[in-house]
XYZ file of C-alpha atoms in Angstrom:
137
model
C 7.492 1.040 14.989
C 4.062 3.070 14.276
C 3.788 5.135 11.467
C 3.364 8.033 13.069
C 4.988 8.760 16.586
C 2.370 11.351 18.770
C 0.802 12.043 22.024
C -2.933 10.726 22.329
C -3.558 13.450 24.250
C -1.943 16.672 22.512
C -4.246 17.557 19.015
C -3.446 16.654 15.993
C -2.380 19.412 13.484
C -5.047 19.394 10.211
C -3.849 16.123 8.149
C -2.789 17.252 5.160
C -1.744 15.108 1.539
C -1.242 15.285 -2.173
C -4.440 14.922 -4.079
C -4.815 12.207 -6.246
C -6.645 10.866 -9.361
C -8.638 7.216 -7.658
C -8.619 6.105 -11.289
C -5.125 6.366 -12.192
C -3.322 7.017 -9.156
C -1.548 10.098 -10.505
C -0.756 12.804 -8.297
C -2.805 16.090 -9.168
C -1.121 19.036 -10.185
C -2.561 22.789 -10.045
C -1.769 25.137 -13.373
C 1.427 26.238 -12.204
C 2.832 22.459 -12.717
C 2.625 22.340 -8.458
C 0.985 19.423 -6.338
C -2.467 20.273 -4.920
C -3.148 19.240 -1.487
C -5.968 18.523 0.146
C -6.319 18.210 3.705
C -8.928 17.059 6.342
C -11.564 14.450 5.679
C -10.074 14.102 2.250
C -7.113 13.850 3.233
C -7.876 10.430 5.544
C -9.547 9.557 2.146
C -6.556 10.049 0.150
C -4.333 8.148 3.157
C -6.707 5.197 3.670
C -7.176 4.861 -0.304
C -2.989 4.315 -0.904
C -3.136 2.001 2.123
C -4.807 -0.192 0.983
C -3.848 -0.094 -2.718
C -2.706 -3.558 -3.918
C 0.621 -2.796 -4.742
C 1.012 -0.836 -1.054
C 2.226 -4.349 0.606
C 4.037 -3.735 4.242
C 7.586 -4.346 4.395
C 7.766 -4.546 0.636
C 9.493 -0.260 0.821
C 11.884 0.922 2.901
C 10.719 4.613 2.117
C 8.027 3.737 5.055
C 7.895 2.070 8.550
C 6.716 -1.030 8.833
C 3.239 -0.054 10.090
C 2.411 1.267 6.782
C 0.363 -0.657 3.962
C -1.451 -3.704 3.717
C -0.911 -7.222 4.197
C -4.197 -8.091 1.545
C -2.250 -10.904 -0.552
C -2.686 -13.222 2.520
C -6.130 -13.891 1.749
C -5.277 -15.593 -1.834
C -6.889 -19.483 -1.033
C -8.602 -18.510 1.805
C -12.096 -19.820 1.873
C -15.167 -17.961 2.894
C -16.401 -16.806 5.564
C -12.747 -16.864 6.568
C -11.484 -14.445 3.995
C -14.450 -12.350 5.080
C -12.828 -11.993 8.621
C -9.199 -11.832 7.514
C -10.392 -8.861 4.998
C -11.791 -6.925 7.628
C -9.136 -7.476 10.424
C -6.636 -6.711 8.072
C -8.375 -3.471 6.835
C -8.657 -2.145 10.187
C -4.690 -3.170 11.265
C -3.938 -1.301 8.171
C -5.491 1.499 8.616
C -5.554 2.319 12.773
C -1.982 2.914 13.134
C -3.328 6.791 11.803
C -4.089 8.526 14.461
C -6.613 10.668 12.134
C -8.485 7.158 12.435
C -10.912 6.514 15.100
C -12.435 3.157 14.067
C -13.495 1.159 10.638
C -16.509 -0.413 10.688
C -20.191 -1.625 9.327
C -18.459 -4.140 6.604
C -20.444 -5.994 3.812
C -19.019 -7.843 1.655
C -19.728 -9.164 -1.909
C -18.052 -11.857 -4.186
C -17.124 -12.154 -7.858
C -15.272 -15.235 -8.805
C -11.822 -14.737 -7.087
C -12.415 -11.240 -5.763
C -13.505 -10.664 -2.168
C -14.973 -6.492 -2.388
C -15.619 -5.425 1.095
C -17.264 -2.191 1.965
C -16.660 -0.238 5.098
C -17.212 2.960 6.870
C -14.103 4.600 8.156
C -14.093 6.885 11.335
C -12.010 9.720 11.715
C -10.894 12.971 13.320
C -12.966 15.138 10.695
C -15.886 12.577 10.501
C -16.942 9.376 8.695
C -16.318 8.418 4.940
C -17.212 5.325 3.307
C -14.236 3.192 1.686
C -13.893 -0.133 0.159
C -10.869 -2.455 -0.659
C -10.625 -5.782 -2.564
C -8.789 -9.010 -2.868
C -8.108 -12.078 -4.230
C -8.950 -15.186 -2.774
């Protein structure tokens, strides 16, 4: 079941989410106490950034469809370049069932001790915007 059920053909009506804090992973609130929204490009960057959150594992929630979140933890013991591969196929399965996703790609990767960092560009609807994720290995 995909996350999001549409016609490849028909457009897509502006992508639109609640803003968030990157360093704490709060939602942001306006001065009236309500969520603030963003929508577009950061929007995808505000989608792509909870997919792939560490704690956003697939089938772990039943508040989403199966096609939603990451499947990161399988790289723990993996050996390099292997990881390397895994990391980016599993990057891009998590995040192409958006449709406001075109394509991920141009990965580099870097290592520090058990952490596998790889940096990607991300192409969407509204344009590209650079991304990373992490792991452990």
């Amino acid at each position: 079941m995909a996350l999001f059920s549409y016609d490849k053909e028909a457009a897509l009506p502006r992508m639109r989410e609640v803003a968030v804090d990157f360093s704490t992973g709060q939602p942001l609130m306006d001065e009236s106490g309500e969520f603030r929204y963003v929508s577009g490009l950061e929007a995808v960057r505000v989608w792509v950034w909870r997919a792939l959150r560490h704690d956003n594992v697939r089938f772990a929630c039943s508040a989403h469809t199966d096609s939603y979140g990451n499947q990161l933890h399988l790289l723990a013991g993996k050996a390099l370049p292997e990881a390397e591969s895994r990391l980016a196929g599993l990057v891009r399965e998590a995040l192409l069932v958006c449709p406001y996703i075109r394509g991920v790609e141009r990965f580099s990767f870097t290592r520090e001790k058990a952490r596998l960092t790889a940096a990607f560009t991300v192409r969407t609807v509204y344009g590209e915007l650079a991304a990373e994720s992490e792991a452990a290995v």
